[in-house]
Amino acid sequence: MIKFLPKGNLFWLVLTIGFTLISFYPVFNPPALPGGTMPDSTFPLLAGPLHAISGVLAAWGIPKWAK
């Protein structure tokens, strides 16, 4: 995408930030577990950094290593 579009880097950053923000929806609005119970109250504290770190790594690493 970065190689073929004139503003591919900007387009990639917007897409990555958008998907990262969308991935936070289940972190702060957790669905019920298969047994019908709700996740522990520490779930957002554990899952939130995972989504933030993966989004930053995708925004930085994929364009760097895809060249």
Short mmCIF file of N, CA and C in Angstrom, two decimals:
data_model
loop_
_atom_site.label_atom_id
_atom_site.label_comp_id
_atom_site.label_asym_id
_atom_site.label_seq_id
_atom_site.Cartn_x
_atom_site.Cartn_y
_atom_site.Cartn_z
N MET A 1 0.83 -1.18 0.00
CA MET A 1 0.00 0.00 0.00
C MET A 1 0.87 1.24 0.00
N ILE A 2 1.93 1.22 0.79
CA ILE A 2 2.80 2.38 0.89
C ILE A 2 3.56 2.59 -0.41
N LYS A 3 3.89 1.50 -1.09
CA LYS A 3 4.64 1.60 -2.34
C LYS A 3 3.77 2.08 -3.50
N PHE A 4 2.48 1.75 -3.48
CA PHE A 4 1.63 1.97 -4.64
C PHE A 4 0.74 3.20 -4.56
N LEU A 5 0.53 3.74 -3.39
CA LEU A 5 -0.32 4.92 -3.26
C LEU A 5 0.55 6.14 -2.95
N PRO A 6 0.20 7.31 -3.50
CA PRO A 6 1.01 8.50 -3.23
C PRO A 6 1.09 8.85 -1.74
N LYS A 7 -0.01 8.70 -1.05
CA LYS A 7 -0.02 8.98 0.39
C LYS A 7 -0.28 7.68 1.15
N GLY A 8 0.41 6.64 0.75
CA GLY A 8 0.21 5.32 1.33
C GLY A 8 0.55 5.26 2.81
N ASN A 9 1.60 5.98 3.22
CA ASN A 9 2.00 5.96 4.63
C ASN A 9 0.92 6.57 5.51
N LEU A 10 0.37 7.69 5.07
CA LEU A 10 -0.71 8.33 5.83
C LEU A 10 -1.95 7.44 5.86
N PHE A 11 -2.27 6.84 4.72
CA PHE A 11 -3.42 5.93 4.65
C PHE A 11 -3.22 4.75 5.59
N TRP A 12 -2.01 4.19 5.62
CA TRP A 12 -1.72 3.07 6.51
C TRP A 12 -1.87 3.47 7.98
N LEU A 13 -1.37 4.64 8.35
CA LEU A 13 -1.48 5.09 9.74
C LEU A 13 -2.93 5.29 10.14
N VAL A 14 -3.73 5.87 9.27
CA VAL A 14 -5.15 6.09 9.58
C VAL A 14 -5.86 4.75 9.75
N LEU A 15 -5.59 3.81 8.86
CA LEU A 15 -6.20 2.48 8.98
C LEU A 15 -5.77 1.77 10.27
N THR A 16 -4.50 1.84 10.57
CA THR A 16 -3.99 1.16 11.77
C THR A 16 -4.57 1.77 13.04
N ILE A 17 -4.62 3.08 13.10
CA ILE A 17 -5.19 3.74 14.28
C ILE A 17 -6.68 3.41 14.39
N GLY A 18 -7.38 3.39 13.27
CA GLY A 18 -8.80 3.04 13.29
C GLY A 18 -9.04 1.62 13.79
N PHE A 19 -8.29 0.65 13.27
CA PHE A 19 -8.45 -0.72 13.72
C PHE A 19 -8.04 -0.89 15.18
N THR A 20 -7.02 -0.15 15.61
CA THR A 20 -6.62 -0.23 17.01
C THR A 20 -7.72 0.30 17.91
N LEU A 21 -8.32 1.40 17.55
CA LEU A 21 -9.42 1.95 18.36
C LEU A 21 -10.63 1.02 18.37
N ILE A 22 -10.93 0.42 17.22
CA ILE A 22 -12.05 -0.53 17.16
C ILE A 22 -11.76 -1.75 18.02
N SER A 23 -10.50 -2.16 18.09
CA SER A 23 -10.16 -3.34 18.88
C SER A 23 -10.34 -3.11 20.38
N PHE A 24 -10.42 -1.86 20.80
CA PHE A 24 -10.63 -1.56 22.22
C PHE A 24 -12.09 -1.73 22.64
N TYR A 25 -13.02 -1.84 21.70
CA TYR A 25 -14.43 -1.97 22.06
C TYR A 25 -14.69 -3.16 22.99
N PRO A 26 -14.25 -4.37 22.65
CA PRO A 26 -14.53 -5.48 23.58
C PRO A 26 -13.74 -5.39 24.88
N VAL A 27 -12.68 -4.61 24.91
CA VAL A 27 -11.92 -4.47 26.16
C VAL A 27 -12.76 -3.73 27.19
N PHE A 28 -13.42 -2.67 26.77
CA PHE A 28 -14.19 -1.86 27.72
C PHE A 28 -15.68 -2.21 27.76
N ASN A 29 -16.14 -3.05 26.84
CA ASN A 29 -17.51 -3.57 26.84
C ASN A 29 -17.45 -5.09 26.69
N PRO A 30 -16.92 -5.77 27.69
CA PRO A 30 -16.69 -7.21 27.52
C PRO A 30 -17.99 -8.01 27.42
N PRO A 31 -18.02 -8.94 26.48
CA PRO A 31 -19.20 -9.80 26.38
C PRO A 31 -19.17 -10.85 27.48
N ALA A 32 -20.28 -11.52 27.69
CA ALA A 32 -20.34 -12.59 28.68
C ALA A 32 -19.50 -13.77 28.19
N LEU A 33 -18.89 -14.46 29.10
CA LEU A 33 -18.10 -15.65 28.77
C LEU A 33 -19.04 -16.79 28.41
N PRO A 34 -18.53 -17.84 27.77
CA PRO A 34 -19.42 -18.94 27.35
C PRO A 34 -20.26 -19.54 28.47
N GLY A 35 -19.77 -19.53 29.70
CA GLY A 35 -20.55 -20.07 30.81
C GLY A 35 -21.62 -19.12 31.32
N GLY A 36 -21.71 -17.92 30.73
CA GLY A 36 -22.70 -16.95 31.15
C GLY A 36 -22.18 -15.96 32.19
N THR A 37 -20.96 -16.13 32.66
CA THR A 37 -20.40 -15.22 33.65
C THR A 37 -19.72 -14.05 32.95
N MET A 38 -19.54 -12.99 33.68
CA MET A 38 -18.85 -11.81 33.15
C MET A 38 -17.36 -11.93 33.46
N PRO A 39 -16.50 -11.33 32.62
CA PRO A 39 -15.06 -11.37 32.91
C PRO A 39 -14.74 -10.63 34.21
N ASP A 40 -13.59 -10.94 34.74
CA ASP A 40 -13.10 -10.32 35.97
C ASP A 40 -12.95 -8.80 35.74
N SER A 41 -12.99 -8.05 36.81
CA SER A 41 -12.86 -6.59 36.70
C SER A 41 -11.47 -6.16 36.25
N THR A 42 -10.49 -7.04 36.33
CA THR A 42 -9.14 -6.70 35.89
C THR A 42 -8.94 -6.96 34.39
N PHE A 43 -9.95 -7.46 33.71
CA PHE A 43 -9.83 -7.76 32.29
C PHE A 43 -9.38 -6.55 31.47
N PRO A 44 -9.98 -5.35 31.63
CA PRO A 44 -9.50 -4.20 30.85
C PRO A 44 -8.05 -3.83 31.17
N LEU A 45 -7.63 -4.02 32.42
CA LEU A 45 -6.25 -3.70 32.77
C LEU A 45 -5.25 -4.64 32.13
N LEU A 46 -5.66 -5.86 31.88
CA LEU A 46 -4.77 -6.83 31.26
C LEU A 46 -4.85 -6.80 29.74
N ALA A 47 -6.03 -6.61 29.19
CA ALA A 47 -6.20 -6.67 27.73
C ALA A 47 -5.94 -5.32 27.05
N GLY A 48 -6.11 -4.23 27.75
CA GLY A 48 -5.90 -2.91 27.15
C GLY A 48 -4.49 -2.69 26.63
N PRO A 49 -3.47 -2.93 27.45
CA PRO A 49 -2.11 -2.76 26.95
C PRO A 49 -1.77 -3.67 25.77
N LEU A 50 -2.34 -4.86 25.75
CA LEU A 50 -2.11 -5.77 24.63
C LEU A 50 -2.57 -5.13 23.32
N HIS A 51 -3.74 -4.54 23.32
CA HIS A 51 -4.27 -3.92 22.11
C HIS A 51 -3.48 -2.66 21.74
N ALA A 52 -3.07 -1.89 22.72
CA ALA A 52 -2.29 -0.68 22.45
C ALA A 52 -0.92 -1.04 21.87
N ILE A 53 -0.25 -2.01 22.46
CA ILE A 53 1.08 -2.39 21.99
C ILE A 53 1.00 -3.00 20.59
N SER A 54 0.03 -3.85 20.35
CA SER A 54 -0.08 -4.45 19.01
C SER A 54 -0.42 -3.40 17.96
N GLY A 55 -1.20 -2.41 18.30
CA GLY A 55 -1.50 -1.34 17.34
C GLY A 55 -0.28 -0.50 17.02
N VAL A 56 0.51 -0.17 18.03
CA VAL A 56 1.74 0.60 17.81
C VAL A 56 2.73 -0.21 16.98
N LEU A 57 2.87 -1.48 17.30
CA LEU A 57 3.80 -2.32 16.54
C LEU A 57 3.35 -2.47 15.08
N ALA A 58 2.06 -2.58 14.85
CA ALA A 58 1.56 -2.67 13.48
C ALA A 58 1.80 -1.38 12.71
N ALA A 59 1.54 -0.25 13.34
CA ALA A 59 1.72 1.04 12.67
C ALA A 59 3.19 1.31 12.36
N TRP A 60 4.08 0.88 13.22
CA TRP A 60 5.51 1.14 13.04
C TRP A 60 6.21 0.02 12.30
N GLY A 61 5.93 -1.22 12.68
CA GLY A 61 6.71 -2.34 12.19
C GLY A 61 6.37 -2.83 10.81
N ILE A 62 5.09 -2.88 10.47
CA ILE A 62 4.72 -3.44 9.16
C ILE A 62 5.29 -2.59 8.02
N PRO A 63 5.16 -1.28 8.04
CA PRO A 63 5.79 -0.51 6.94
C PRO A 63 7.32 -0.65 6.92
N LYS A 64 7.92 -0.75 8.09
CA LYS A 64 9.38 -0.84 8.16
C LYS A 64 9.87 -2.16 7.58
N TRP A 65 9.24 -3.25 7.96
CA TRP A 65 9.73 -4.57 7.55
C TRP A 65 9.15 -5.03 6.22
N ALA A 66 8.16 -4.33 5.68
CA ALA A 66 7.56 -4.74 4.41
C ALA A 66 8.27 -4.16 3.19
N LYS A 67 9.25 -3.32 3.41
CA LYS A 67 9.96 -2.69 2.29
C LYS A 67 10.86 -3.68 1.60
#
